[in-house]
PDB file of C-alpha atoms in Angstrom:
ATOM      1  CA  MET A   1      77.121 121.920 103.973  1.00 44.00           C
ATOM      2  CA  PHE A   2      78.050 120.059 100.847  1.00 49.00           C
ATOM      3  CA  PHE A   3      80.333 117.018 100.859  1.00 56.00           C
ATOM      4  CA  GLU A   4      83.467 117.698  98.854  1.00 68.00           C
ATOM      5  CA  PHE A   5      84.414 114.776  96.643  1.00 68.00           C
ATOM      6  CA  GLY A   6      87.830 114.961  94.999  1.00 74.00           C
ATOM      7  CA  ILE A   7      90.245 112.709  93.133  1.00 84.00           C
ATOM      8  CA  LYS A   8      91.818 111.535  96.417  1.00 81.00           C
ATOM      9  CA  ASP A   9      88.430 110.340  97.651  1.00 77.00           C
ATOM     10  CA  PHE A  10      87.865 108.459  94.394  1.00 81.00           C
ATOM     11  CA  ILE A  11      91.277 106.759  94.676  1.00 86.00           C
ATOM     12  CA  ASP A  12      90.570 105.952  98.327  1.00 83.00           C
ATOM     13  CA  ILE A  13      87.265 104.244  97.499  1.00 83.00           C
ATOM     14  CA  LEU A  14      88.841 102.429  94.555  1.00 87.00           C
ATOM     15  CA  LEU A  15      91.664 101.037  96.715  1.00 87.00           C
ATOM     16  CA  VAL A  16      89.253  99.908  99.439  1.00 81.00           C
ATOM     17  CA  ALA A  17      87.106  98.182  96.807  1.00 84.00           C
ATOM     18  CA  PHE A  18      90.197  96.446  95.398  1.00 83.00           C
ATOM     19  CA  VAL A  19      91.288  95.253  98.859  1.00 78.00           C
ATOM     20  CA  LEU A  20      87.798  93.916  99.635  1.00 76.00           C
ATOM     21  CA  TYR A  21      87.522  92.183  96.257  1.00 79.00           C
ATOM     22  CA  TYR A  22      90.950  90.536  96.566  1.00 72.00           C
ATOM     23  CA  THR A  23      90.188  89.484 100.156  1.00 71.00           C
ATOM     24  CA  TYR A  24      86.914  87.986  98.916  1.00 72.00           C
ATOM     25  CA  LYS A  25      88.796  85.994  96.249  1.00 70.00           C
ATOM     26  CA  LEU A  26      91.300  84.672  98.805  1.00 65.00           C
ATOM     27  CA  MET A  27      88.553  83.677 101.233  1.00 65.00           C
ATOM     28  CA  LYS A  28      86.571  81.990  98.470  1.00 65.00           C
ATOM     29  CA  ALA A  29      89.633  80.033  97.300  1.00 59.00           C
ATOM     30  CA  SER A  30      90.357  78.820 100.825  1.00 56.00           C
ATOM     31  CA  GLY A  31      86.729  77.922 101.581  1.00 58.00           C
ATOM     32  CA  SER A  32      86.426  80.667 104.228  1.00 61.00           C
ATOM     33  CA  ILE A  33      83.827  82.804 102.472  1.00 66.00           C
ATOM     34  CA  LYS A  34      81.361  82.477 105.388  1.00 71.00           C
ATOM     35  CA  VAL A  35      84.019  83.778 107.778  1.00 70.00           C
ATOM     36  CA  PHE A  36      84.619  86.731 105.444  1.00 69.00           C
ATOM     37  CA  THR A  37      80.865  87.467 105.375  1.00 75.00           C
ATOM     38  CA  GLY A  38      80.704  87.274 109.162  1.00 76.00           C
ATOM     39  CA  ILE A  39      83.606  89.729 109.483  1.00 75.00           C
ATOM     40  CA  LEU A  40      81.867  92.207 107.155  1.00 76.00           C
ATOM     41  CA  VAL A  41      78.635  91.956 109.159  1.00 81.00           C
ATOM     42  CA  PHE A  42      80.561  92.532 112.410  1.00 77.00           C
ATOM     43  CA  ILE A  43      82.311  95.615 110.955  1.00 78.00           C
ATOM     44  CA  LEU A  44      78.961  97.058 109.803  1.00 82.00           C
ATOM     45  CA  ILE A  45      77.470  96.517 113.290  1.00 82.00           C
ATOM     46  CA  TRP A  46      80.553  98.109 114.879  1.00 78.00           C
ATOM     47  CA  LEU A  47      80.263 101.175 112.616  1.00 78.00           C
ATOM     48  CA  GLY A  48      76.556 101.442 113.327  1.00 82.00           C
ATOM     49  CA  VAL A  49      77.037 101.272 117.096  1.00 78.00           C
ATOM     50  CA  THR A  50      80.006 103.665 117.291  1.00 78.00           C
ATOM     51  CA  GLN A  51      79.380 106.140 114.459  1.00 75.00           C
ATOM     52  CA  VAL A  52      75.616 106.215 113.915  1.00 73.00           C
ATOM     53  CA  LEU A  53      74.053 105.377 117.291  1.00 78.00           C
ATOM     54  CA  GLU A  54      77.074 106.622 119.294  1.00 76.00           C
ATOM     55  CA  MET A  55      76.585 104.102 122.110  1.00 78.00           C
ATOM     56  CA  LYS A  56      79.593 104.654 124.371  1.00 78.00           C
ATOM     57  CA  LEU A  57      79.514 101.510 126.533  1.00 80.00           C
ATOM     58  CA  LEU A  58      78.683  99.061 123.754  1.00 79.00           C
ATOM     59  CA  GLY A  59      80.985 100.966 121.434  1.00 77.00           C
ATOM     60  CA  SER A  60      83.935 100.572 123.826  1.00 81.00           C
ATOM     61  CA  ILE A  61      83.293  96.828 123.971  1.00 79.00           C
ATOM     62  CA  PHE A  62      83.234  96.621 120.186  1.00 75.00           C
ATOM     63  CA  ASP A  63      86.422  98.737 119.974  1.00 77.00           C
ATOM     64  CA  THR A  64      88.195  96.282 122.286  1.00 78.00           C
ATOM     65  CA  LEU A  65      86.974  93.331 120.224  1.00 75.00           C
ATOM     66  CA  MET A  66      88.199  95.037 117.046  1.00 75.00           C
ATOM     67  CA  ASN A  67      91.686  95.606 118.502  1.00 74.00           C
ATOM     68  CA  VAL A  68      91.981  91.992 119.648  1.00 75.00           C
ATOM     69  CA  GLY A  69      90.272  90.751 116.490  1.00 71.00           C
ATOM     70  CA  VAL A  70      92.996  92.128 114.212  1.00 72.00           C
ATOM     71  CA  ILE A  71      95.600  89.930 115.932  1.00 77.00           C
ATOM     72  CA  ALA A  72      93.227  86.941 115.872  1.00 73.00           C
ATOM     73  CA  LEU A  73      92.610  87.412 112.144  1.00 71.00           C
ATOM     74  CA  ILE A  74      96.347  87.531 111.412  1.00 72.00           C
ATOM     75  CA  VAL A  75      96.788  84.203 113.217  1.00 73.00           C
ATOM     76  CA  LEU A  76      93.660  82.671 111.672  1.00 69.00           C
ATOM     77  CA  PHE A  77      94.405  83.737 108.101  1.00 68.00           C
ATOM     78  CA  GLN A  78      98.203  83.577 108.081  1.00 69.00           C
ATOM     79  CA  ASP A  79      98.194  81.259 105.034  1.00 65.00           C
ATOM     80  CA  GLU A  80      95.982  83.640 103.045  1.00 64.00           C
ATOM     81  CA  ILE A  81      98.131  86.646 104.048  1.00 67.00           C
ATOM     82  CA  ARG A  82     101.282  84.744 103.053  1.00 67.00           C
ATOM     83  CA  ARG A  83      99.677  83.855  99.718  1.00 62.00           C
ATOM     84  CA  PHE A  84      98.794  87.522  99.094  1.00 64.00           C
ATOM     85  CA  LEU A  85     102.360  88.664  99.816  1.00 66.00           C
ATOM     86  CA  LEU A  86     103.800  85.909  97.604  1.00 64.00           C
ATOM     87  CA  THR A  87     101.455  86.875  94.776  1.00 60.00           C
ATOM     88  CA  LEU A  88     102.409  90.536  95.177  1.00 61.00           C
ATOM     89  CA  GLY A  89     106.134  89.732  95.240  1.00 59.00           C
ATOM     90  CA  SER A  90     105.941  87.433  92.216  1.00 54.00           C
ATOM     91  CA  HIS A  91     104.104  89.955  90.048  1.00 52.00           C
ATOM     92  CA  GLN A  92     105.855  90.522  86.732  1.00 51.00           C
ATOM     93  CA  HIS A  93     106.673  94.225  87.310  1.00 48.00           C
ATOM     94  CA  VAL A  94     107.712  93.732  90.949  1.00 49.00           C
ATOM     95  CA  SER A  95     109.984  90.826  89.985  1.00 50.00           C
ATOM     96  CA  ALA A  96     111.543  92.874  87.198  1.00 49.00           C
ATOM     97  CA  LEU A  97     112.229  95.715  89.651  1.00 50.00           C
ATOM     98  CA  ALA A  98     113.816  93.286  92.135  1.00 50.00           C
ATOM     99  CA  ARG A  99     116.062  91.842  89.428  1.00 49.00           C
ATOM    100  CA  LEU A 100     117.080  95.375  88.415  1.00 50.00           C
ATOM    101  CA  PHE A 101     118.320  96.189  91.927  1.00 50.00           C
ATOM    102  CA  SER A 102     119.929  92.783  92.504  1.00 48.00           C
ATOM    103  CA  GLY A 103     121.590  92.715  89.094  1.00 50.00           C
ATOM    104  CA  SER A 104     120.382  89.165  88.389  1.00 49.00           C
ATOM    105  CA  LYS A 105     118.859  88.028  85.129  1.00 51.00           C
ATOM    106  CA  LYS A 106     115.675  86.040  84.725  1.00 51.00           C
ATOM    107  CA  GLU A 107     116.194  82.428  83.658  1.00 54.00           C
ATOM    108  CA  SER A 108     113.359  81.375  81.398  1.00 61.00           C
ATOM    109  CA  LEU A 109     112.881  77.836  80.150  1.00 66.00           C
ATOM    110  CA  LYS A 110     113.381  77.423  76.421  1.00 72.00           C
ATOM    111  CA  HIS A 111     112.226  74.821  73.919  1.00 74.00           C
ATOM    112  CA  ASP A 112     115.153  72.452  74.604  1.00 80.00           C
ATOM    113  CA  ASP A 113     114.515  72.590  78.360  1.00 83.00           C
ATOM    114  CA  ILE A 114     110.783  71.947  78.089  1.00 90.00           C
ATOM    115  CA  MET A 115     110.627  69.237  75.402  1.00 92.00           C
ATOM    116  CA  PRO A 116     111.938  66.401  77.656  1.00 94.00           C
ATOM    117  CA  VAL A 117     109.175  67.274  80.133  1.00 94.00           C
ATOM    118  CA  VAL A 118     106.533  67.450  77.375  1.00 94.00           C
ATOM    119  CA  MET A 119     107.580  64.127  75.819  1.00 95.00           C
ATOM    120  CA  ALA A 120     107.702  62.421  79.218  1.00 95.00           C
ATOM    121  CA  CYS A 121     104.186  63.653  80.000  1.00 95.00           C
ATOM    122  CA  LEU A 122     102.894  62.411  76.646  1.00 95.00           C
ATOM    123  CA  ASN A 123     104.396  58.933  77.165  1.00 95.00           C
ATOM    124  CA  MET A 124     103.103  58.725  80.728  1.00 95.00           C
ATOM    125  CA  GLY A 125      99.684  59.856  79.546  1.00 94.00           C
ATOM    126  CA  LYS A 126      99.532  57.076  76.943  1.00 94.00           C
ATOM    127  CA  GLN A 127     100.451  54.494  79.601  1.00 93.00           C
ATOM    128  CA  LYS A 128      98.173  56.147  82.206  1.00 92.00           C
ATOM    129  CA  VAL A 129     101.016  56.717  84.636  1.00 93.00           C
ATOM    130  CA  GLY A 130     100.159  59.428  87.150  1.00 93.00           C
ATOM    131  CA  ALA A 131     102.608  62.317  87.538  1.00 95.00           C
ATOM    132  CA  LEU A 132     102.903  65.721  89.184  1.00 96.00           C
ATOM    133  CA  ILE A 133     105.691  68.040  88.011  1.00 96.00           C
ATOM    134  CA  ILE A 134     106.275  71.528  89.430  1.00 96.00           C
ATOM    135  CA  ILE A 135     108.331  74.074  87.485  1.00 95.00           C
ATOM    136  CA  GLU A 136     109.670  76.852  89.708  1.00 93.00           C
ATOM    137  CA  HIS A 137     109.847  80.453  88.471  1.00 88.00           C
ATOM    138  CA  ASN A 138     110.310  83.600  90.575  1.00 83.00           C
ATOM    139  CA  VAL A 139     108.950  82.339  93.906  1.00 83.00           C
ATOM    140  CA  PRO A 140     111.454  79.909  95.536  1.00 86.00           C
ATOM    141  CA  LEU A 141     110.100  76.478  96.443  1.00 90.00           C
ATOM    142  CA  ASP A 142     112.816  75.558  98.951  1.00 89.00           C
ATOM    143  CA  GLU A 143     110.261  74.507 101.571  1.00 89.00           C
ATOM    144  CA  VAL A 144     108.641  72.111  99.111  1.00 92.00           C
ATOM    145  CA  VAL A 145     112.022  70.723  98.004  1.00 93.00           C
ATOM    146  CA  ARG A 146     112.939  69.917 101.609  1.00 92.00           C
ATOM    147  CA  THR A 147     109.917  67.611 101.909  1.00 93.00           C
ATOM    148  CA  GLY A 148     111.227  65.305  99.167  1.00 93.00           C
ATOM    149  CA  GLU A 149     114.408  63.547  98.053  1.00 93.00           C
ATOM    150  CA  LEU A 150     117.133  65.723  96.524  1.00 94.00           C
ATOM    151  CA  ILE A 151     118.165  64.700  92.998  1.00 92.00           C
ATOM    152  CA  ASP A 152     119.801  67.747  91.322  1.00 90.00           C
ATOM    153  CA  ALA A 153     120.020  66.184  87.867  1.00 93.00           C
ATOM    154  CA  ALA A 154     119.716  67.517  84.341  1.00 93.00           C
ATOM    155  CA  ILE A 155     116.216  67.481  82.851  1.00 93.00           C
ATOM    156  CA  ASN A 156     115.936  64.101  81.155  1.00 93.00           C
ATOM    157  CA  GLN A 157     112.886  62.394  79.669  1.00 94.00           C
ATOM    158  CA  ARG A 158     113.801  58.852  80.773  1.00 94.00           C
ATOM    159  CA  LEU A 159     114.665  59.995  84.285  1.00 94.00           C
ATOM    160  CA  ILE A 160     111.266  61.690  84.639  1.00 95.00           C
ATOM    161  CA  GLU A 161     109.457  58.575  83.415  1.00 94.00           C
ATOM    162  CA  ASN A 162     111.465  56.293  85.730  1.00 94.00           C
ATOM    163  CA  ILE A 163     110.730  58.460  88.768  1.00 94.00           C
ATOM    164  CA  PHE A 164     106.972  58.283  88.131  1.00 94.00           C
ATOM    165  CA  PHE A 165     106.982  54.570  87.212  1.00 90.00           C
ATOM    166  CA  LYS A 166     104.328  52.828  89.298  1.00 84.00           C
ATOM    167  CA  ASN A 167     106.828  50.729  91.271  1.00 82.00           C
ATOM    168  CA  SER A 168     109.129  53.678  91.998  1.00 84.00           C
ATOM    169  CA  PRO A 169     109.230  54.768  95.673  1.00 84.00           C
ATOM    170  CA  LEU A 170     108.982  58.425  94.577  1.00 85.00           C
ATOM    171  CA  HIS A 171     106.084  58.147  92.132  1.00 86.00           C
ATOM    172  CA  ASP A 172     103.415  59.363  94.572  1.00 86.00           C
ATOM    173  CA  GLY A 173     105.033  62.724  95.330  1.00 90.00           C
ATOM    174  CA  ALA A 174     105.716  65.780  93.213  1.00 94.00           C
ATOM    175  CA  MET A 175     108.839  66.508  91.179  1.00 96.00           C
ATOM    176  CA  VAL A 176     110.306  70.026  91.394  1.00 96.00           C
ATOM    177  CA  ILE A 177     112.241  71.498  88.456  1.00 95.00           C
ATOM    178  CA  SER A 178     114.295  74.550  89.400  1.00 92.00           C
ATOM    179  CA  LYS A 179     116.909  76.507  87.441  1.00 88.00           C
ATOM    180  CA  LYS A 180     116.775  74.097  84.498  1.00 89.00           C
ATOM    181  CA  ARG A 181     117.461  71.033  86.696  1.00 93.00           C
ATOM    182  CA  ILE A 182     115.376  68.345  88.374  1.00 95.00           C
ATOM    183  CA  LYS A 183     115.849  69.509  91.945  1.00 95.00           C
ATOM    184  CA  ALA A 184     113.853  66.934  93.941  1.00 95.00           C
ATOM    185  CA  ALA A 185     111.174  64.241  93.746  1.00 95.00           C
ATOM    186  CA  GLY A 186     108.658  62.755  96.134  1.00 93.00           C
ATOM    187  CA  CYS A 187     107.808  66.224  97.442  1.00 95.00           C
ATOM    188  CA  ILE A 188     104.681  67.071  99.448  1.00 93.00           C
ATOM    189  CA  LEU A 189     102.519  69.963  98.249  1.00 93.00           C
ATOM    190  CA  PRO A 190      99.868  72.057  99.995  1.00 88.00           C
ATOM    191  CA  VAL A 191      96.389  70.857  99.017  1.00 88.00           C
ATOM    192  CA  SER A 192      93.843  73.412  97.854  1.00 83.00           C
ATOM    193  CA  HIS A 193      90.442  73.398  99.574  1.00 78.00           C
ATOM    194  CA  ASP A 194      88.808  75.454  96.843  1.00 75.00           C
ATOM    195  CA  LEU A 195      85.188  74.290  96.578  1.00 72.00           C
ATOM    196  CA  ASP A 196      85.066  75.304  92.893  1.00 75.00           C
ATOM    197  CA  ILE A 197      87.436  72.503  91.843  1.00 81.00           C
ATOM    198  CA  PRO A 198      85.403  69.872  89.929  1.00 80.00           C
ATOM    199  CA  LYS A 199      84.792  66.719  91.962  1.00 81.00           C
ATOM    200  CA  GLU A 200      86.088  64.479  89.179  1.00 82.00           C
ATOM    201  CA  LEU A 201      89.589  65.931  89.626  1.00 85.00           C
ATOM    202  CA  GLY A 202      91.661  63.992  92.145  1.00 86.00           C
ATOM    203  CA  LEU A 203      94.203  64.715  94.858  1.00 89.00           C
ATOM    204  CA  ARG A 204      97.018  65.434  92.361  1.00 91.00           C
ATOM    205  CA  HIS A 205      94.937  68.215  90.835  1.00 93.00           C
ATOM    206  CA  ARG A 206      94.143  69.676  94.262  1.00 92.00           C
ATOM    207  CA  ALA A 207      97.831  69.604  95.206  1.00 93.00           C
ATOM    208  CA  ALA A 208      98.727  71.261  91.897  1.00 93.00           C
ATOM    209  CA  MET A 209      96.121  73.963  92.484  1.00 91.00           C
ATOM    210  CA  GLY A 210      97.445  74.470  96.016  1.00 89.00           C
ATOM    211  CA  ILE A 211     101.009  75.209  94.885  1.00 91.00           C
ATOM    212  CA  SER A 212      99.781  77.369  91.984  1.00 89.00           C
ATOM    213  CA  GLN A 213      97.807  79.512  94.449  1.00 83.00           C
ATOM    214  CA  GLN A 214     100.836  79.992  96.705  1.00 82.00           C
ATOM    215  CA  SER A 215     103.473  80.612  94.024  1.00 85.00           C
ATOM    216  CA  ASP A 216     103.955  81.450  90.346  1.00 85.00           C
ATOM    217  CA  ALA A 217     105.005  77.886  89.473  1.00 91.00           C
ATOM    218  CA  HIS A 218     103.556  75.770  86.672  1.00 94.00           C
ATOM    219  CA  ALA A 219     102.118  72.513  88.042  1.00 95.00           C
ATOM    220  CA  ILE A 220     101.761  69.748  85.426  1.00 96.00           C
ATOM    221  CA  ILE A 221      99.399  66.863  86.179  1.00 96.00           C
ATOM    222  CA  VAL A 222      99.175  63.568  84.295  1.00 95.00           C
ATOM    223  CA  SER A 223      95.991  61.752  85.292  1.00 93.00           C
ATOM    224  CA  GLU A 224      96.367  58.111  86.292  1.00 90.00           C
ATOM    225  CA  GLU A 225      92.693  57.448  85.474  1.00 90.00           C
ATOM    226  CA  THR A 226      92.337  59.119  82.067  1.00 91.00           C
ATOM    227  CA  GLY A 227      95.918  59.830  80.969  1.00 91.00           C
ATOM    228  CA  GLY A 228      94.930  63.457  80.357  1.00 94.00           C
ATOM    229  CA  ILE A 229      97.497  66.224  80.805  1.00 95.00           C
ATOM    230  CA  SER A 230      96.580  69.380  82.733  1.00 95.00           C
ATOM    231  CA  VAL A 231      98.384  72.421  84.120  1.00 95.00           C
ATOM    232  CA  ALA A 232      97.566  74.534  87.158  1.00 93.00           C
ATOM    233  CA  TYR A 233      98.958  78.067  86.940  1.00 91.00           C
ATOM    234  CA  ARG A 234      98.201  81.093  89.130  1.00 85.00           C
ATOM    235  CA  GLY A 235      95.068  79.457  90.548  1.00 83.00           C
ATOM    236  CA  GLN A 236      93.633  78.376  87.194  1.00 87.00           C
ATOM    237  CA  PHE A 237      93.357  74.968  85.506  1.00 91.00           C
ATOM    238  CA  TYR A 238      94.214  74.281  81.854  1.00 93.00           C
ATOM    239  CA  LEU A 239      92.725  70.862  81.113  1.00 92.00           C
ATOM    240  CA  ARG A 240      93.126  68.263  78.355  1.00 91.00           C
ATOM    241  CA  LEU A 241      96.247  69.754  76.779  1.00 92.00           C
ATOM    242  CA  ASN A 242      98.051  68.381  73.734  1.00 93.00           C
ATOM    243  CA  ALA A 243     101.811  68.606  73.165  1.00 91.00           C
ATOM    244  CA  GLU A 244     101.721  71.998  71.422  1.00 91.00           C
ATOM    245  CA  GLU A 245      99.443  73.576  74.027  1.00 92.00           C
ATOM    246  CA  LEU A 246     101.564  72.210  76.885  1.00 92.00           C
ATOM    247  CA  GLU A 247     104.800  73.515  75.384  1.00 90.00           C
ATOM    248  CA  SER A 248     103.265  76.929  74.660  1.00 89.00           C
ATOM    249  CA  LEU A 249     101.926  77.260  78.197  1.00 90.00           C
ATOM    250  CA  LEU A 250     105.199  76.255  79.859  1.00 89.00           C
ATOM    251  CA  THR A 251     107.361  78.588  77.765  1.00 84.00           C
ATOM    252  CA  LYS A 252     105.037  81.585  78.152  1.00 75.00           C
ATOM    253  CA  GLU A 253     106.671  84.539  79.915  1.00 57.00           C
ATOM    254  CA  ASN A 254     105.614  84.930  83.548  1.00 52.00           C
TER     255      ASN A 254
END
């Protein structure tokens, strides 16, 4: 008896491979790669016991553990699941479809909106003033905004520099820019535990990476030690940027 392999089987295998690969990336980013490996080993043992060896008693025990384990995994990896759903919902084509049904138009930042931010970052970099600025896009950052002080002011270079001045009470937190306005400052961000982040990058960079992994926001970092300007976007760092590179990255379509 020959095994029939059709296009549906190929698509099935391809989708399973995609799910496993994306799960691997999420686990690696969160530092849970060993847990992911352990889960795979357990699934292989379960399949071997129930499908290959057909051990009924041990198989029933493994079946019970699998049923309970699904709920345990949802609780254990709720942050990773939330991140996956946010990434899926903020995808360019999905966001465009949502805007089509809602009738809303995408607000993209233009040159005049970005230049005050760029100039403020350049000045702060020269003076080695640390800063962390988050620019919201499709994924709302209301939870992050609630952790800081509401400002709701127009984007202004001097205001940005004053907020991150070393003696300012809000200089340690993050600033959130939403809908072409400075929404809040002094905000607390989720910190990434990605082991691949270089050790020379500090807590601001880890916080920027954390929010970039959980949303589609641009996270701008001005280093207090070197004065260098970096951006974290969709889980990737863009380091040592000049004014032109920073402007180009921030105005790029999401």
